[in-house]
mmCIF file of C-alpha atoms in Angstrom:
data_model
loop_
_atom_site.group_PDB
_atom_site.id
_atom_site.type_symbol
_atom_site.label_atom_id
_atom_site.label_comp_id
_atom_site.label_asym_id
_atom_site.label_seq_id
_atom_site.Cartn_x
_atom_site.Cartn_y
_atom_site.Cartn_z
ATOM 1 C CA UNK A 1 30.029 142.700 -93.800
ATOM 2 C CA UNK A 2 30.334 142.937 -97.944
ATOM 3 C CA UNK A 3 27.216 142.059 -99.839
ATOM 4 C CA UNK A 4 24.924 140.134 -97.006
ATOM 5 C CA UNK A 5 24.477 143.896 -95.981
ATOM 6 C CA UNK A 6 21.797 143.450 -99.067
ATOM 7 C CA UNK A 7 19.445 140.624 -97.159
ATOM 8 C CA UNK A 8 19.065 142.459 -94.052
ATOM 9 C CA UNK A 9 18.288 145.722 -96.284
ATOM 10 C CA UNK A 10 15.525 143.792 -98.006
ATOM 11 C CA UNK A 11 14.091 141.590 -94.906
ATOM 12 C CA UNK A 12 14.008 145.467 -93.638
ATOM 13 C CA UNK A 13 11.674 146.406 -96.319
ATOM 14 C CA UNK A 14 9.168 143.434 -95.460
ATOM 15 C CA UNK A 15 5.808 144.501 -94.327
ATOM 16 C CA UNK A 16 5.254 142.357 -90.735
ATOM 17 C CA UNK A 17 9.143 141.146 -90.369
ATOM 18 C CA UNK A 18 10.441 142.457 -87.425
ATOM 19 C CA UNK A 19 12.776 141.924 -84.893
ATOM 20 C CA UNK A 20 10.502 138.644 -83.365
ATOM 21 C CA UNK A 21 10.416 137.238 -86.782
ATOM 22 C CA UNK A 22 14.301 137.609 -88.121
ATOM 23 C CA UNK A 23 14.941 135.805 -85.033
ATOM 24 C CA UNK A 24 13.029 133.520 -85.962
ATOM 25 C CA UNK A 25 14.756 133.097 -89.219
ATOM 26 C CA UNK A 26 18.454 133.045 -88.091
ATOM 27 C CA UNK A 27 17.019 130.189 -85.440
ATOM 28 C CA UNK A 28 15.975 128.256 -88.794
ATOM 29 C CA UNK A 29 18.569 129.081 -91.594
ATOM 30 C CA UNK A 30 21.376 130.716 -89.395
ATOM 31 C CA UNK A 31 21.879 133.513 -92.195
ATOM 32 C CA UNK A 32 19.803 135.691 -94.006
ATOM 33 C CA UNK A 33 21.240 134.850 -97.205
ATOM 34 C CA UNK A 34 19.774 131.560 -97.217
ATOM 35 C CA UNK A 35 16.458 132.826 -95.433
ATOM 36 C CA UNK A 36 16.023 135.410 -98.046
ATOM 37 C CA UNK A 37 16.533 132.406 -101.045
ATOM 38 C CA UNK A 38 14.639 130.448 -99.281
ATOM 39 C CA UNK A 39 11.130 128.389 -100.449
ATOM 40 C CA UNK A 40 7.205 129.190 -99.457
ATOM 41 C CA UNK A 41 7.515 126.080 -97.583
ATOM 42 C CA UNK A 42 11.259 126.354 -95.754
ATOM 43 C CA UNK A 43 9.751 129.466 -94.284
ATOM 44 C CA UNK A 44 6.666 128.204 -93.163
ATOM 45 C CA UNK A 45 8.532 125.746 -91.248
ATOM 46 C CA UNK A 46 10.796 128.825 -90.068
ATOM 47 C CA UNK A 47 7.618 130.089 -88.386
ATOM 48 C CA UNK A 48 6.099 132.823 -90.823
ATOM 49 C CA UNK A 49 2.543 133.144 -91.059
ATOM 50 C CA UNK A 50 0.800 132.855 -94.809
ATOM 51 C CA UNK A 51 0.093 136.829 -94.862
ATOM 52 C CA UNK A 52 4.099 137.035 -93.872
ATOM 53 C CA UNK A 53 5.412 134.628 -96.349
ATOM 54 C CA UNK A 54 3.138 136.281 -98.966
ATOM 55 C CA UNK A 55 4.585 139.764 -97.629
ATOM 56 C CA UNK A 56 8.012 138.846 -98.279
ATOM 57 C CA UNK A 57 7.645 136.525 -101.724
ATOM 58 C CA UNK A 58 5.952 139.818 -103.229
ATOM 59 C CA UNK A 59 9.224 141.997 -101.951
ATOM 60 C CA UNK A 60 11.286 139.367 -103.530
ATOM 61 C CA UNK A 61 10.299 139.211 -106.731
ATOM 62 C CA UNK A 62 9.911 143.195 -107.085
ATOM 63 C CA UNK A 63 13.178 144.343 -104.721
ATOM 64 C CA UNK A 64 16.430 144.634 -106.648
ATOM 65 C CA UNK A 65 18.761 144.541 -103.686
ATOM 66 C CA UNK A 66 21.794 145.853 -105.148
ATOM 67 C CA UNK A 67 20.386 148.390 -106.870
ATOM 68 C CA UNK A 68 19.153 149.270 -103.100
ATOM 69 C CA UNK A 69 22.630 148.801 -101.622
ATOM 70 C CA UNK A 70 24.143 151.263 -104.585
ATOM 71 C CA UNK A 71 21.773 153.935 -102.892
ATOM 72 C CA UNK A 72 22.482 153.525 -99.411
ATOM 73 C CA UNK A 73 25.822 153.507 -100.318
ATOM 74 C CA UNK A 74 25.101 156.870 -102.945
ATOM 75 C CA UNK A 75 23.875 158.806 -100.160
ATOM 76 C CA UNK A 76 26.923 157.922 -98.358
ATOM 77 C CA UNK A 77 24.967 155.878 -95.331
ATOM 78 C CA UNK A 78 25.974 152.950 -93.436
ATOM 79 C CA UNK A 79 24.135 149.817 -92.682
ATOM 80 C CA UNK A 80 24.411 148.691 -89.015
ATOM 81 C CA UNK A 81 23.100 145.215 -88.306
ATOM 82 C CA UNK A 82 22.827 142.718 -85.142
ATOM 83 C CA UNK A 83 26.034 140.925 -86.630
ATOM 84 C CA UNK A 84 28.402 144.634 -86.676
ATOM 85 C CA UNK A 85 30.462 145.493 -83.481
ATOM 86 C CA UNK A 86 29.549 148.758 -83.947
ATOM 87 C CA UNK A 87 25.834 148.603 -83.479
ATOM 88 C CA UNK A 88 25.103 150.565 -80.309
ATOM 89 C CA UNK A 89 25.447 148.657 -77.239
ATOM 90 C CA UNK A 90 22.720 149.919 -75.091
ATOM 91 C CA UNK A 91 20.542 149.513 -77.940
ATOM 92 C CA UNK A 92 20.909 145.975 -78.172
ATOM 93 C CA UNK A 93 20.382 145.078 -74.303
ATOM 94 C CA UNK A 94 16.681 146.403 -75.203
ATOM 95 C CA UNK A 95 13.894 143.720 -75.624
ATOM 96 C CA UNK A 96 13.973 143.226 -79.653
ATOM 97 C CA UNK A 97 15.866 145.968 -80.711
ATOM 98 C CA UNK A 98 15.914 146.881 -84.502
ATOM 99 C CA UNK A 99 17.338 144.338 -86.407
ATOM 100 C CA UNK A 100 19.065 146.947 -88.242
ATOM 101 C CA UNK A 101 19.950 150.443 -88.046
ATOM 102 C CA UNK A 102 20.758 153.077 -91.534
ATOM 103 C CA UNK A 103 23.542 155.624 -90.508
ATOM 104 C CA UNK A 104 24.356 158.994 -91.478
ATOM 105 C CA UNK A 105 27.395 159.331 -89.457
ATOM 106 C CA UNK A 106 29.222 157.701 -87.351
ATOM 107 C CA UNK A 107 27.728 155.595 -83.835
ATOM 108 C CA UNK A 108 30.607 155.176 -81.997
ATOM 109 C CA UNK A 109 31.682 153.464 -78.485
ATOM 110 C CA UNK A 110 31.294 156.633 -76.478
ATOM 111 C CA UNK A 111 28.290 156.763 -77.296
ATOM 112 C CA UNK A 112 27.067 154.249 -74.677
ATOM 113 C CA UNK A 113 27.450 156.853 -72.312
ATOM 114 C CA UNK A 114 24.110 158.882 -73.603
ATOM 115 C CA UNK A 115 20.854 161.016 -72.398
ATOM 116 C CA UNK A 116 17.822 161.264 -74.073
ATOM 117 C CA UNK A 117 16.659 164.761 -73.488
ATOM 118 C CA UNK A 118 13.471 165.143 -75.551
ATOM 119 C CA UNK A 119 10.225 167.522 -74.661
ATOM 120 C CA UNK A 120 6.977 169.094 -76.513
ATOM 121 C CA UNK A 121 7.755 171.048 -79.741
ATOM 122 C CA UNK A 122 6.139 174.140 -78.562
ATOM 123 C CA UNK A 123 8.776 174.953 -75.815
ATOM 124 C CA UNK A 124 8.363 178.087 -73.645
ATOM 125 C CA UNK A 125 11.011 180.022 -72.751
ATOM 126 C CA UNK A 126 11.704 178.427 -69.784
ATOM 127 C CA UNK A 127 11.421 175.057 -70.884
ATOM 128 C CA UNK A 128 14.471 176.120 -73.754
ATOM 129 C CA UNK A 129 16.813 177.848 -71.025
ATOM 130 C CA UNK A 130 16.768 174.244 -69.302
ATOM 131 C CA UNK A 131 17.324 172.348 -72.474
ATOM 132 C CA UNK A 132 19.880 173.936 -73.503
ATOM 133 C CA UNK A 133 21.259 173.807 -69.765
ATOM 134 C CA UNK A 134 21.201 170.235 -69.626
ATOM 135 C CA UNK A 135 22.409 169.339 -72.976
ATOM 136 C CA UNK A 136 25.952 171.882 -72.884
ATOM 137 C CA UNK A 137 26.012 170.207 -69.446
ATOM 138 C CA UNK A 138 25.955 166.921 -70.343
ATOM 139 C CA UNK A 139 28.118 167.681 -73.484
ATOM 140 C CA UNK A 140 30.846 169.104 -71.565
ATOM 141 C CA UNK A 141 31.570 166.153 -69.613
ATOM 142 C CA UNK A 142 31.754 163.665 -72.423
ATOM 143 C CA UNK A 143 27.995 162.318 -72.298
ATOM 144 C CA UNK A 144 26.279 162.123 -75.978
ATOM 145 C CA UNK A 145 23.308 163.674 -76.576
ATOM 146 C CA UNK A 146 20.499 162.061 -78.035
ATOM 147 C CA UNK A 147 16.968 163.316 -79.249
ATOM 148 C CA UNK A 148 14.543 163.505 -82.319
ATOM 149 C CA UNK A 149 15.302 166.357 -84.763
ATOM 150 C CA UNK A 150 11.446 167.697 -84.116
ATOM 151 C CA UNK A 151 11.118 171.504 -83.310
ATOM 152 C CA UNK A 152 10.980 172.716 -79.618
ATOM 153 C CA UNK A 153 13.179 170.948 -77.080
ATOM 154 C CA UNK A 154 14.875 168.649 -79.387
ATOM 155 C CA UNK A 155 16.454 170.718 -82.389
ATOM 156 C CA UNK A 156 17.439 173.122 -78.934
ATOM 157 C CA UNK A 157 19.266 169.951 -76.888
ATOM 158 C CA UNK A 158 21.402 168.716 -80.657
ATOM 159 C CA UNK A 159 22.435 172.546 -81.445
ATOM 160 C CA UNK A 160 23.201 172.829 -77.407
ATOM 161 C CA UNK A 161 25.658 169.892 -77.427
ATOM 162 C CA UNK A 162 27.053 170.757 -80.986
ATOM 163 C CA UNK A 163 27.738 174.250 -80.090
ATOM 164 C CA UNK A 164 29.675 172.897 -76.441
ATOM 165 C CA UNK A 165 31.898 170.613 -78.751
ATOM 166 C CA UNK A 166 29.683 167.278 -77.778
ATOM 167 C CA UNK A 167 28.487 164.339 -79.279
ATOM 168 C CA UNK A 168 24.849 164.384 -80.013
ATOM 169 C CA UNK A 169 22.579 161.705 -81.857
ATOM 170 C CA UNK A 170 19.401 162.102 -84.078
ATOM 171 C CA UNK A 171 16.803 159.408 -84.162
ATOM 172 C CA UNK A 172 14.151 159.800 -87.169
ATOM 173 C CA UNK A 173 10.937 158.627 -87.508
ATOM 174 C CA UNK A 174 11.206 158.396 -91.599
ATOM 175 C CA UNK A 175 14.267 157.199 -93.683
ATOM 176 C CA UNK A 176 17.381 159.169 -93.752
ATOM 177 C CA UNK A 177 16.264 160.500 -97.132
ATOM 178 C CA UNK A 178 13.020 161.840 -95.744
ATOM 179 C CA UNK A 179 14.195 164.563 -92.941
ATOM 180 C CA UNK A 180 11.666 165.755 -90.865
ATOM 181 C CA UNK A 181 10.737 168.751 -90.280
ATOM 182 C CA UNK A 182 12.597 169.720 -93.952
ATOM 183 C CA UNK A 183 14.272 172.964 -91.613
ATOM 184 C CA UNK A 184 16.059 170.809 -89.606
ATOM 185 C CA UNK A 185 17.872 169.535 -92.981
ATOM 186 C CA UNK A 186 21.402 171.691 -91.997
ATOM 187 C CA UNK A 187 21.293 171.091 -88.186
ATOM 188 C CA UNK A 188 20.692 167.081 -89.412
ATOM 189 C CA UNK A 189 23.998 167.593 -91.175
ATOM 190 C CA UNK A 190 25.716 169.222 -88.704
ATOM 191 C CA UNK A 191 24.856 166.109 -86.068
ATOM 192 C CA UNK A 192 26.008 163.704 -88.927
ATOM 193 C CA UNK A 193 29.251 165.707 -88.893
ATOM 194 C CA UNK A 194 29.446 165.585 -85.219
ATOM 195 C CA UNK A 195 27.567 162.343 -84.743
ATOM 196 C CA UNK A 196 25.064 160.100 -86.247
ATOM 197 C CA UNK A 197 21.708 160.927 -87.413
ATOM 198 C CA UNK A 198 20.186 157.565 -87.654
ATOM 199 C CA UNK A 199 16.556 155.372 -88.771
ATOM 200 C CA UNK A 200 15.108 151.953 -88.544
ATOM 201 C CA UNK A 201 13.012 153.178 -91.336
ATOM 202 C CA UNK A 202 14.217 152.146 -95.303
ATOM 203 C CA UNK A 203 14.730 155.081 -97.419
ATOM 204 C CA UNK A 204 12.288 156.793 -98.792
ATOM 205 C CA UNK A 205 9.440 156.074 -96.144
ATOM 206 C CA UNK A 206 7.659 159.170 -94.990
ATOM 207 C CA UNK A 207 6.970 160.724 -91.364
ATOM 208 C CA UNK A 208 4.219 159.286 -90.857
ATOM 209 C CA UNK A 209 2.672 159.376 -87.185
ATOM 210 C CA UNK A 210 2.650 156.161 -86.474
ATOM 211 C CA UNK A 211 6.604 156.218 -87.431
ATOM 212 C CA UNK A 212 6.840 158.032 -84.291
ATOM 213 C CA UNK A 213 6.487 155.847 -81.285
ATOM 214 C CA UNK A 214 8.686 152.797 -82.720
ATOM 215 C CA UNK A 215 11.714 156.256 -82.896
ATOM 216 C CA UNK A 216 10.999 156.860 -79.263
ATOM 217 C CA UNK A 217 11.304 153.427 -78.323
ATOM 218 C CA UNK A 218 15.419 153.986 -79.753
ATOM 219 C CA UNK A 219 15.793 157.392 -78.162
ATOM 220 C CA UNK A 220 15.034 155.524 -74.878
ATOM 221 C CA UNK A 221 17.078 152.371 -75.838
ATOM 222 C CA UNK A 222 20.239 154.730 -76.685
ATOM 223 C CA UNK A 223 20.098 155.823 -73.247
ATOM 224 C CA UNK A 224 20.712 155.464 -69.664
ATOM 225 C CA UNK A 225 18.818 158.510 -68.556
ATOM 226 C CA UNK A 226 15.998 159.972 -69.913
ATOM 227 C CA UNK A 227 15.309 163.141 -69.309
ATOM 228 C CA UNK A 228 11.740 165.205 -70.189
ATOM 229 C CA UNK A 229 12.740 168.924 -70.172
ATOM 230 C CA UNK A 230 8.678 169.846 -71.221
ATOM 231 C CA UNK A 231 5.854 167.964 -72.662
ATOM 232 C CA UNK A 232 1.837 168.721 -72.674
ATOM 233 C CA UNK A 233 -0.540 166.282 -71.511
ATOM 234 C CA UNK A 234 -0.195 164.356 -74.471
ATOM 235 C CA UNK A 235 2.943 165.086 -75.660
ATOM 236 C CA UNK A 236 5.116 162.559 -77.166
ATOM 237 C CA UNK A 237 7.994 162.663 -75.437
ATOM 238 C CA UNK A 238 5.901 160.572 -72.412
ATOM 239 C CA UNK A 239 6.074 157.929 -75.226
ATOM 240 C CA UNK A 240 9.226 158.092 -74.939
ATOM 241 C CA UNK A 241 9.508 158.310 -70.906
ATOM 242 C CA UNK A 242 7.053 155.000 -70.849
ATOM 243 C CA UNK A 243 9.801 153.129 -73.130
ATOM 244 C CA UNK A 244 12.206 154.348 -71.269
ATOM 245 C CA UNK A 245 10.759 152.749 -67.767
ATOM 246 C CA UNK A 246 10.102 150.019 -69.430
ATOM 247 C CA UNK A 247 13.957 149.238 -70.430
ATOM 248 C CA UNK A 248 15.204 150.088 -67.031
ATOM 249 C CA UNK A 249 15.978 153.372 -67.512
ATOM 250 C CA UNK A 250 15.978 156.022 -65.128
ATOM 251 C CA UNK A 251 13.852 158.765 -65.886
ATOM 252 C CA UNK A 252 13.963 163.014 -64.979
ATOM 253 C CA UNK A 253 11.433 165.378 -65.169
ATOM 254 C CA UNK A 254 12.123 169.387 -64.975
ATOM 255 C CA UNK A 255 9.031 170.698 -62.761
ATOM 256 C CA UNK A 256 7.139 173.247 -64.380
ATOM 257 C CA UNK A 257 4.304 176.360 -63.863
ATOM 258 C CA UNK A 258 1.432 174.117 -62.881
ATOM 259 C CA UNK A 259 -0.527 176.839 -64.865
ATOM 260 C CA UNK A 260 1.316 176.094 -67.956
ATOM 261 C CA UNK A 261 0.240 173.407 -69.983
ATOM 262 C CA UNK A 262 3.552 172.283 -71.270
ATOM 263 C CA UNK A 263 4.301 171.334 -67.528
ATOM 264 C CA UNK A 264 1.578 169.033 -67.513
ATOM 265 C CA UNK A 265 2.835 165.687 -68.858
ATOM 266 C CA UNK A 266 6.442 166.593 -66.431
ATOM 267 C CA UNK A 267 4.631 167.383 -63.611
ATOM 268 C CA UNK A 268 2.558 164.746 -63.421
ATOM 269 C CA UNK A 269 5.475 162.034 -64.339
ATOM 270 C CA UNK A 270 7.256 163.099 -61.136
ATOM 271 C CA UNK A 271 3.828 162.831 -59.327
ATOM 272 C CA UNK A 272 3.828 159.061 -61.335
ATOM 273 C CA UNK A 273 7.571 158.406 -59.738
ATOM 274 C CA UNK A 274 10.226 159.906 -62.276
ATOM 275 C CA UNK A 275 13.363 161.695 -60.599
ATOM 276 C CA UNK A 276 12.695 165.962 -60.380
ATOM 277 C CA UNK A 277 15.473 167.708 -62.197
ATOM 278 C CA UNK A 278 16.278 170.200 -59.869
ATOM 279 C CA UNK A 279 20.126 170.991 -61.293
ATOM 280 C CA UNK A 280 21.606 169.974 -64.943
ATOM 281 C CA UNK A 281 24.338 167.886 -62.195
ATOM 282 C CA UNK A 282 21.552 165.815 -61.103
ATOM 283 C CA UNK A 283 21.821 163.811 -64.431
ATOM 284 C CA UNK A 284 25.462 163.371 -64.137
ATOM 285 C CA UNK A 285 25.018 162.173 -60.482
ATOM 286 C CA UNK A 286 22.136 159.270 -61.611
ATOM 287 C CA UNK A 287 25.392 158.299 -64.313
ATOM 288 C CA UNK A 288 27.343 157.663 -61.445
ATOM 289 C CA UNK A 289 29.420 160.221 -62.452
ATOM 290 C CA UNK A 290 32.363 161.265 -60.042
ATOM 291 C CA UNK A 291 32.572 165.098 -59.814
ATOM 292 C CA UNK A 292 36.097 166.228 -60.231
ATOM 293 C CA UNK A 293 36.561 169.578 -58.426
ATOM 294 C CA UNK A 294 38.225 171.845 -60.947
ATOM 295 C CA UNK A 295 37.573 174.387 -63.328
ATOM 296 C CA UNK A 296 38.175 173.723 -67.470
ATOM 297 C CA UNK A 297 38.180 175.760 -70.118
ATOM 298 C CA UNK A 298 37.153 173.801 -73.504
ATOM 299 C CA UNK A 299 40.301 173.216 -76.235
ATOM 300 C CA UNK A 300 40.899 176.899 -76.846
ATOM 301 C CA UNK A 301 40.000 177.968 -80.843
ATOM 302 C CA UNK A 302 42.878 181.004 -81.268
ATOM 303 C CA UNK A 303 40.919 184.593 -82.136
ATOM 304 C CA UNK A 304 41.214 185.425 -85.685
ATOM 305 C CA UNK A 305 41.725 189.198 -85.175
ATOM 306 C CA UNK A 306 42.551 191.578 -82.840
ATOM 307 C CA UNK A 307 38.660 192.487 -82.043
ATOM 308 C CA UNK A 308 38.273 188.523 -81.006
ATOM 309 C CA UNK A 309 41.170 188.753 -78.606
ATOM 310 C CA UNK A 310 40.116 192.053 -76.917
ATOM 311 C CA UNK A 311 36.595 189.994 -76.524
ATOM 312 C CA UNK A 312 38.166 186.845 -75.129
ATOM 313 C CA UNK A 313 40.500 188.802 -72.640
ATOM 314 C CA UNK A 314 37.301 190.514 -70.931
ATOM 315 C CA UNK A 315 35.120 187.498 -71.076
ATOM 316 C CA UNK A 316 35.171 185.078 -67.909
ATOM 317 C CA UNK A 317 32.789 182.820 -65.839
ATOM 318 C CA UNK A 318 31.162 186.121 -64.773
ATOM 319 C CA UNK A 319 28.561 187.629 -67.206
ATOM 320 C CA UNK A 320 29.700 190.858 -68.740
ATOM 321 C CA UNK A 321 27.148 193.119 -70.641
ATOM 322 C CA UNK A 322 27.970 193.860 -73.947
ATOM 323 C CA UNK A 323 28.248 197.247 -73.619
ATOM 324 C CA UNK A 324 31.166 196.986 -70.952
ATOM 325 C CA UNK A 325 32.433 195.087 -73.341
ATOM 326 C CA UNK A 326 32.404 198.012 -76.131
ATOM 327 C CA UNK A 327 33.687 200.279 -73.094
ATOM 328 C CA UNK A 328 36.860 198.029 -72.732
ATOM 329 C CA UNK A 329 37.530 197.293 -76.427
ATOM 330 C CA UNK A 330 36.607 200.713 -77.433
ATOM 331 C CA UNK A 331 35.383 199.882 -80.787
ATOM 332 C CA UNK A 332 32.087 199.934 -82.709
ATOM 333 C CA UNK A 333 29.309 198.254 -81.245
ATOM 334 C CA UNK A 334 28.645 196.424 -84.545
ATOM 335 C CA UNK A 335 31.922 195.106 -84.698
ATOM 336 C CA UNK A 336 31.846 193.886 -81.098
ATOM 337 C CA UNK A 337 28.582 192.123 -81.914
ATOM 338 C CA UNK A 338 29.827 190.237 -84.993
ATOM 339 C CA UNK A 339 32.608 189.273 -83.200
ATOM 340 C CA UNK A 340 30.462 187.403 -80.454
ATOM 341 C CA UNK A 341 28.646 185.669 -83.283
ATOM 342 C CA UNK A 342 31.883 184.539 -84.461
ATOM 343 C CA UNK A 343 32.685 183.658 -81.232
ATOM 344 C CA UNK A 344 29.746 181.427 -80.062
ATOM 345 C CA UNK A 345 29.933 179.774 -83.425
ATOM 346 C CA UNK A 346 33.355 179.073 -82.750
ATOM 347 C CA UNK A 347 32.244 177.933 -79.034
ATOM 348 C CA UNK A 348 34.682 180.166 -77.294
ATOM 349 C CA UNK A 349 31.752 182.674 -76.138
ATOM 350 C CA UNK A 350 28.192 182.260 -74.846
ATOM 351 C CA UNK A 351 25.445 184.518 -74.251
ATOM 352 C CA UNK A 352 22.953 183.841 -71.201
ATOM 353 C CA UNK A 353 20.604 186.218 -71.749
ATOM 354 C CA UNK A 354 19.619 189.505 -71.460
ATOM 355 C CA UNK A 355 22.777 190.479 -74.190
ATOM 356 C CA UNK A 356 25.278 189.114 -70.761
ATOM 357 C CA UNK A 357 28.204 187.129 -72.441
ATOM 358 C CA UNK A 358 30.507 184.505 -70.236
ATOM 359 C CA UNK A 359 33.449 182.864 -71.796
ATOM 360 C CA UNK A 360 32.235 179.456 -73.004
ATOM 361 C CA UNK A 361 33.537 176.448 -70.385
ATOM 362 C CA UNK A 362 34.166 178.611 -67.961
ATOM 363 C CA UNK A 363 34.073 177.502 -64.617
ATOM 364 C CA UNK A 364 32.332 174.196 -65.562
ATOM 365 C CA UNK A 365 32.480 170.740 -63.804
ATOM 366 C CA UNK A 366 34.017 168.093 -65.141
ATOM 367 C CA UNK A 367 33.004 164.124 -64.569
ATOM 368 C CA UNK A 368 34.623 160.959 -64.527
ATOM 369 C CA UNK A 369 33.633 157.371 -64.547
ATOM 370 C CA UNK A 370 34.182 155.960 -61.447
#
């Protein structure tokens, strides 16, 4: 793309130019490059208002665009634009998608196999058992991941497909510089490592609330299922369920303790129509997913030491408690535990609650395309 990556980066920094209006200028001039050099009166022909035009002269004169480019380029982003191959495919089939897209990462062609699983940011217990159900689920069989970095459900779903060896994707409601929340900063590396955290928004701009709704809308577009693990009665992540209708795209719901009040906004969707996640399969099902009757283990990470193997010899689909597994290693119980840790880091062991370990990819289903 070279240098015209500079005239979508400052059209992107416009106040009031959107996607409605940069169609509107590659109708008229048939590249940004001549829209952006282009006179009061050329554009008012175009079809931009006064307030528009005025918008956009005042970013001209002030916006050096390669000094922009040089820190995109600093921070070691990409620019993805209508014009790349590589902007996401399902994105694009959306009613004015963003004209343009920063990158930390890398958006690949997998990824048009994706779920949005998003959900409130005070989870319960419950509601984090199921996210992280869905999202190993959905990253074992080959289906990316995407949410919104925010606390509760969605930091749970990324580190869930990271940790099965998935894809997952990060949508921001601020630029890439600007992470939100700031904790999130080495998970938000971690996705970029093993995916793409990406933003509509030009660097430097600020989580702001109303950021928020416009990042939904490209969680939804991402996807072909979206699915709402948890979310209060006014919880944004039926923002993003709304979007998601709109576009076509089928929606889940995990039913919840009509008592609780981050149930609410699920319960009442399925009441409203959405699909009732009853099993993490269901998902894979609505993908038209063919279920291939066998059992997998994930690519095998060799034990670094002899504690590891003992650990990964007594592991299997089954839980085991870890003091059985101190009995049959007969060693320390601290060594047995920092084993595990290096274990489930590695994502060779997993622990499903109540200190009951399984081997990780045990016994799980695997999906194909039909």
């Amino acid at each position: 793309m070279g240098d015209k990556r500079r005239f979508w980066i400052g059209f992107n920094r416009v106040l009031g130019i959107g996607p409605v209006r940069i169609q509107k200028l590659f109708n008229a001039f048939g590249d940004l490059e001549l829209a952006w050099n282009a006179s009061r009166g050329e554009l008012q022909s175009a079809g931009l208002g006064p307030k528009t035009i005025q918008a956009f002269l005042d970013t001209r004169a002030r916006l050096d665009l390669d000094r922009e480019l040089a820190r995109i380029d600093r921070f070691g982003f990409q620019v993805l634009t209508w014009e790349d191959d590589a902007y996401p495919v399902r994105l694009r089939e959306i009613h004015a998608p963003p004209p343009m897209l920063y990158v930390w990462g890398e958006v690949r062609d997998e990824d048009r196999l994706a779920v949005g699983v998003v959900g409130t940011r005070r989870a319960t217990p419950y509601g984090k058992a199921i996210a992280r159900d869905i999202a190993t689920n959905l990253a074992f069989n080959g289906v990316t991941v995407v949410s919104g970095l925010a606390r509760g459900i969605d930091s749970i779903a990324h580190q869930a497909a990271l940790d099965a060896g998935g894809r997952t994707i990060a949508v921001l409601g601020s630029g890439l510089d600007q992470l939100y929340p700031r904790e999130h900063r080495k998970l938000a590396g971690s996705i970029a490592a093993q995916g793409a955290v990406i933003s509509d928004y030009p660097l430097g701009t600020r989580p702001e609330p109303k950021n928020f709704p416009p990042r939904n809308r490209i969680i939804s577009g991402l996807s072909l299922v979206v699915v709402v693990v948890e979310a209060g009665g006014g919880s944004g992540a039926l923002i993003t369920a709304d979007f998601a209708i709109e576009q076509g795209r089928d929606v889940f719901a995990v039913p919840g303790d009509i008592h609780r009040s981050a149930s609410r906004g699920t319960n009442r969707l399925i009441r409203l129509g959405a699909h009732p996640l009853l099993d993490p399969d269901d998902v894979l099902e609505a993908l038209n997913l063919e279920l291939i009757a066998r059992q997998e283990l994930a690519p095998p990470k060799g034990p670094d030491d002899e504690t590891e193997r003992c650990i990964l010899e007594a592991l299997s689909s089954e839980p085991l408690h870890i003091d059985e597994l101190q009995q049959r290693c007969s060693l320390p119980i601290s060594q047995i535990t920092a084993s595990l840790s290096m274990l489930e880091l590695k994502g060779r062991a997993r622990q499903v609650g109540g200190m009951h370990y399984i081997l990780a990819g045990e016994m799980r289903a695997s999906y194909r395309v039909e």
